[in-house]
Amino acid sequence: MKRVLTTCPYCGTGCCFYLVVNDQGQLVGVEGDSEHVVTKGQLCVKGWTAYQFPNHPDRLTDPMIRRNGKMVKASWDEALNLIVSRFKDIQEKYGTDSVAFFSSAKTTNEENYLMNKLARAVYKTNNVDHCARLCHASTVVGLAGTFGSGAMTNSISCMDEADCFFVTGSNTTEQHPLIGTRIIRRVLERGAKLIVADNRKIRLAEFADLHIRWKNGTDVPFLNSIMNVIISEGLEDKEFVANRTENYEELKKVVANYPPEKAAEICGITAEEIVQAARMFAKADKAMIVYSMGITQHTHGVDNVKTCANLVMLTGNLGKPGTGVNPLRGQNNVQGACDMGALSNVFTGYQKVTDAPVREKFEKAWGVRNLPGEVGLTVTTAINAAADGKLKGLFVLGENPMMSDPDQNHVREALEALDFLVVVDIFPTQTSELADVILPAACYAEKDGTFTSTERRVQRVRKAVDPPGQARADWEILCDLAKRAGYDGMQYSSPSEIMDEAASVTPIYGGISFDRIDQVGLQWPCPAPDHPGTPVLHVGKFTRGLGLFSPAEYIPSAELPDAEYPFILSTGRSYFHFHTGTMTRRTRILDREQPGPYVEMNLEDAKELGVRDKEWVFVSTRRGEVRAKALVSENIRQGVLFMVFHFEEGPANLLTINALDPVAKIPEYKVCAARVRRAS
Ligand SMILES: Nc1nc2c(c(=O)[nH]1)N[C@H]1C(S)=C(S)[C@@H](COP(=O)(O)OP(=O)(O)OC[C@H]3O[C@@H](n4cnc5c(=O)[nH]c(N)nc54)[C@H](O)[C@@H]3O)O[C@H]1N2
Ligand SMILES: Nc1nc2c(c(=O)[nH]1)N[C@H]1C(S)=C(S)[C@@H](COP(=O)(O)OP(=O)(O)OC[C@H]3O[C@@H](n4cnc5c(=O)[nH]c(N)nc54)[C@H](O)[C@@H]3O)O[C@H]1N2
Ligand code: SF4
Ligand SMILES: [Mo]
């Protein structure tokens, strides 16, 4: 038996574990890493079972090409040459920006760096993006605007020092289990206060001092009103506001419009709840906000994020342990994919494509001329452009937009309108069904590299076994493709060499190398080889200098309930499955625990519709209709439905609305109007 230390391929918590390999070179188990700095050997059920899916017989093993409408096996030579020639034809016929690249938060930093390089240096387009667009795009924009850096301000271990947690729009125990248990431990063992704002009775709510169940989409008036109370009771941190921030007068003016009585009415709660939350948060010595998709996935997602930042600045909870604005990043490497420039507006380290000196630096480093200076298409706007016939070629590596993007019929229409679609994945997916070329990739257990966790910690991923059949690591595929496209600046002998190059052009990663993170990962910013990494951001000074109060007014969600569609439909995830289910639905234990689509609904609503628990219902919106099992309880607010997007046979994204935040371009997954009827 061999044990290989690596990092979990599921969520952004960043637990590390040993993959156990038998003498036939097969993965047979997982062992916790008791030395791990953050989680000390603990894992959730997805981590414990992460050795199973790589062995699944459905793994892609050969390149495939569509011939006369059918997918047939092909050689790597044929498949890669076809991609090069079709992309060349498309760009010649329709222009440089008629092709786009979707990168992947499932793949390594090194692979995301290469996607950013392939799109920009070889194909001369900024049309490169990834699922952060569907996830924390609002965070990246909102916190960059207020603080100057769009990442989690503090560390996971900081939670052991907090006196008050404000958890909003994060189902922490299910989605970031090892962070959820950490919060519970602090509450139970040290009496830290816990405010949970979620209209579902999530597990954390059982431990909360205050559980607030307002209407989805009303975070801005709720948080503004909390600040209104803090200011009117003189509970703000006057010294912090005076010395570390700007634009306070503007904030005061805006939050003055949200007295508790008025906000309570918009939010569907009591004024008393707002006052209590305000006092609890402001009076704590060290308080932090922990948030996730409930805050970001709205047409006013950036406003939500900025409003969270305002509250934390107002109470002086920044730049020290136990505090901060802590957006929990979702995918195992979504932080890293952003850091490595898989975003349509920035190169690595958030260096803007619109800055001429930045472009010059990358032109020199990559040995190319004329890097494009206009912001490219995002995952969401690329799909729209394809539907409009403006985007003709799409290269999707490690994403499944058919199941994860909003409004599935629209996505299908868009992908079918393309001239040429390439999918690189480890399994066949709903997206690869529409592809012209499919390339088989090695999974996390079959390659070397690094992932960056939610707390900005760069950690090693190590090869434990060989990939199945002809499958190759994404980085090898990308290098081969670049060479065939006539670019000789993308040849590497190992991922370590790729990281060295990425570090040399990325100040926040400047001191990171495989040698340094061999045993313990480092947290960026880590600008130099002797820098110890940075557990807490904005100590003494914000990245942008002063913190910028950025007040926002309430803007209602794009589609609200009416007589025809009387419910708010909200979507998200569950403990046992991950996203579009490609990996967890191929893991026995997980699939057994949760075998199919369901919709959570309130008991009173169910009574009125004559729906019983576990009965099949149809949920419909203006976009489509889905069959799911009703889960009836008091765990969800009346008038609200909740569905997960894991199941192909009941795809929540057939129902969701393609409405975007105007700046972040993130979809409104958390609110649309729906109705329910019995299926029999
Ligand atoms: N098991 C598992 N773990 C995962 C994932 C997975 O698919 N499965 N995915 C990973 C990824 S990529 C991500 S981004 C994270 C996401 O992690 P979370 O954001 O924690 O998960 P969600 O279920 O999307 O939504 C969180 C909560 O937001 C609440 N909510 C809905 N509407 C609103 C609103 O208007 N305002 C507020 N404040 N809250 C609202 C919902 O009731 C829900 O409980 O999880 C990561 N971890
Ligand atoms: N309705 C609704 N929709 C949502 C959300 C929501 O809350 N509600 N949340 C959104 C969020 S936060 C996110 S992050 C997105 C996620 O959206 P996606 O990223 O599209 O979803 P995943 O299922 O994680 O897709 C990852 C793909 O990568 C493949 N893969 C895994 N490892 C590798 C590898 O090493 N190499 C390659 N090449 N492929 C690999 C997997 O098989 C899978 O097909 O979904 C979004 N969609
Ligand atoms: S908490 Fe996240 S990183 Fe840790 S084992 Fe579970 S899925 Fe993996
Ligand atoms: Mo996400």
mmCIF file of C-alpha atoms and ligand atoms in Angstrom, residues 53 104 106-107 111 131-132 134-136 293 297 331 397-401 403-405 424-427 429 441-444 447 474 571-573 578-583 645 652-653 656 669-670, ligand 2:
data_model
loop_
_atom_site.group_PDB
_atom_site.id
_atom_site.type_symbol
_atom_site.label_atom_id
_atom_site.label_comp_id
_atom_site.label_asym_id
_atom_site.label_seq_id
_atom_site.Cartn_x
_atom_site.Cartn_y
_atom_site.Cartn_z
ATOM 1 C CA PHE A 53 -15.219 8.277 -8.627
ATOM 2 C CA SER A 104 -12.301 25.221 -14.512
ATOM 3 C CA LYS A 106 -11.931 21.868 -10.523
ATOM 4 C CA THR A 107 -8.511 21.934 -12.192
ATOM 5 C CA GLU A 111 -3.892 24.503 -15.609
ATOM 6 C CA CYS A 131 -17.621 29.222 -12.864
ATOM 7 C CA ALA A 132 -16.542 31.917 -10.381
ATOM 8 C CA LEU A 134 -21.751 31.915 -11.334
ATOM 9 C CA CYS A 135 -20.496 31.980 -7.785
ATOM 10 C CA HIS A 136 -18.394 34.730 -6.209
ATOM 11 C CA MET A 293 -24.197 32.174 -2.376
ATOM 12 C CA GLN A 297 -26.276 35.117 -6.583
ATOM 13 C CA GLN A 331 -15.049 24.906 -5.507
ATOM 14 C CA LEU A 397 -12.550 22.521 -19.895
ATOM 15 C CA GLY A 398 -13.972 21.077 -16.661
ATOM 16 C CA GLU A 399 -17.358 22.777 -16.561
ATOM 17 C CA ASN A 400 -20.857 21.578 -17.274
ATOM 18 C CA PRO A 401 -22.831 24.660 -18.341
ATOM 19 C CA MET A 403 -26.568 21.828 -15.985
ATOM 20 C CA SER A 404 -25.019 24.745 -14.123
ATOM 21 C CA ASP A 405 -25.927 27.854 -16.138
ATOM 22 C CA VAL A 424 -12.526 18.391 -21.938
ATOM 23 C CA ASP A 425 -13.791 16.387 -18.966
ATOM 24 C CA ILE A 426 -13.258 13.264 -16.900
ATOM 25 C CA PHE A 427 -16.822 11.969 -17.465
ATOM 26 C CA THR A 429 -21.708 15.234 -19.266
ATOM 27 C CA ALA A 441 -8.746 14.370 -18.883
ATOM 28 C CA ALA A 442 -6.865 12.972 -15.914
ATOM 29 C CA CYS A 443 -8.595 13.720 -12.593
ATOM 30 C CA TYR A 444 -7.080 15.232 -9.444
ATOM 31 C CA LYS A 447 -1.745 14.559 -11.811
ATOM 32 C CA ASP A 474 -5.260 19.079 -18.653
ATOM 33 C CA THR A 571 -31.889 27.029 -5.611
ATOM 34 C CA GLY A 572 -28.688 25.701 -4.111
ATOM 35 C CA ARG A 573 -27.123 22.459 -3.021
ATOM 36 C CA PHE A 578 -21.738 18.281 -5.637
ATOM 37 C CA HIS A 579 -23.069 20.542 -8.363
ATOM 38 C CA THR A 580 -24.004 18.781 -11.561
ATOM 39 C CA GLY A 581 -23.384 15.428 -9.900
ATOM 40 C CA THR A 582 -20.744 14.151 -12.336
ATOM 41 C CA MET A 583 -18.599 12.906 -9.459
ATOM 42 C CA PHE A 645 -29.284 21.624 -9.171
ATOM 43 C CA ALA A 652 -33.355 23.118 -11.323
ATOM 44 C CA ASN A 653 -31.702 25.185 -14.019
ATOM 45 C CA THR A 656 -33.997 29.544 -13.172
ATOM 46 C CA TYR A 669 -30.087 31.767 -8.961
ATOM 47 C CA LYS A 670 -31.580 32.591 -5.580
HETATM 48 N N1 LIG B 2 -29.547 26.821 -10.005
HETATM 49 C C1 LIG B 2 -28.300 26.995 -9.584
HETATM 50 N N2 LIG B 2 -27.281 26.865 -10.455
HETATM 51 C C2 LIG B 2 -26.007 27.052 -10.031
HETATM 52 C C3 LIG B 2 -25.729 27.412 -8.681
HETATM 53 C C4 LIG B 2 -26.831 27.553 -7.774
HETATM 54 O O1 LIG B 2 -26.667 27.840 -6.586
HETATM 55 N N3 LIG B 2 -28.091 27.337 -8.272
HETATM 56 N N4 LIG B 2 -24.434 27.612 -8.292
HETATM 57 C C5 LIG B 2 -23.453 27.985 -9.291
HETATM 58 C C6 LIG B 2 -22.089 27.814 -8.752
HETATM 59 S S1 LIG B 2 -21.762 28.584 -7.259
HETATM 60 C C7 LIG B 2 -21.130 27.110 -9.376
HETATM 61 S S2 LIG B 2 -19.543 27.104 -8.744
HETATM 62 C C8 LIG B 2 -21.411 26.438 -10.651
HETATM 63 C C9 LIG B 2 -20.610 25.176 -10.922
HETATM 64 O O2 LIG B 2 -20.776 24.873 -12.261
HETATM 65 P P1 LIG B 2 -19.836 23.828 -13.020
HETATM 66 O O3 LIG B 2 -18.413 24.139 -12.747
HETATM 67 O O4 LIG B 2 -20.276 23.824 -14.432
HETATM 68 O O5 LIG B 2 -20.271 22.480 -12.291
HETATM 69 P P2 LIG B 2 -19.464 21.174 -11.917
HETATM 70 O O6 LIG B 2 -20.434 20.062 -11.822
HETATM 71 O O7 LIG B 2 -18.619 21.418 -10.731
HETATM 72 O O8 LIG B 2 -18.580 20.959 -13.203
HETATM 73 C C10 LIG B 2 -17.230 20.631 -13.155
HETATM 74 C C11 LIG B 2 -16.899 19.672 -14.291
HETATM 75 O O9 LIG B 2 -15.507 19.407 -14.250
HETATM 76 C C12 LIG B 2 -15.280 18.016 -14.410
HETATM 77 N N5 LIG B 2 -13.954 17.723 -13.823
HETATM 78 C C13 LIG B 2 -13.638 17.365 -12.566
HETATM 79 N N6 LIG B 2 -12.306 17.270 -12.417
HETATM 80 C C14 LIG B 2 -11.750 17.578 -13.618
HETATM 81 C C15 LIG B 2 -10.385 17.666 -14.103
HETATM 82 O O10 LIG B 2 -9.417 17.461 -13.385
HETATM 83 N N7 LIG B 2 -10.240 18.049 -15.423
HETATM 84 C C16 LIG B 2 -11.299 18.312 -16.253
HETATM 85 N N8 LIG B 2 -11.034 18.685 -17.499
HETATM 86 N N9 LIG B 2 -12.578 18.203 -15.804
HETATM 87 C C17 LIG B 2 -12.794 17.883 -14.512
HETATM 88 C C18 LIG B 2 -16.460 17.369 -13.760
HETATM 89 O O11 LIG B 2 -16.673 16.050 -14.223
HETATM 90 C C19 LIG B 2 -17.603 18.335 -14.171
HETATM 91 O O12 LIG B 2 -18.177 17.981 -15.388
HETATM 92 O O13 LIG B 2 -22.805 26.142 -10.730
HETATM 93 C C20 LIG B 2 -23.606 27.288 -10.645
HETATM 94 N N10 LIG B 2 -24.989 26.910 -10.926
#
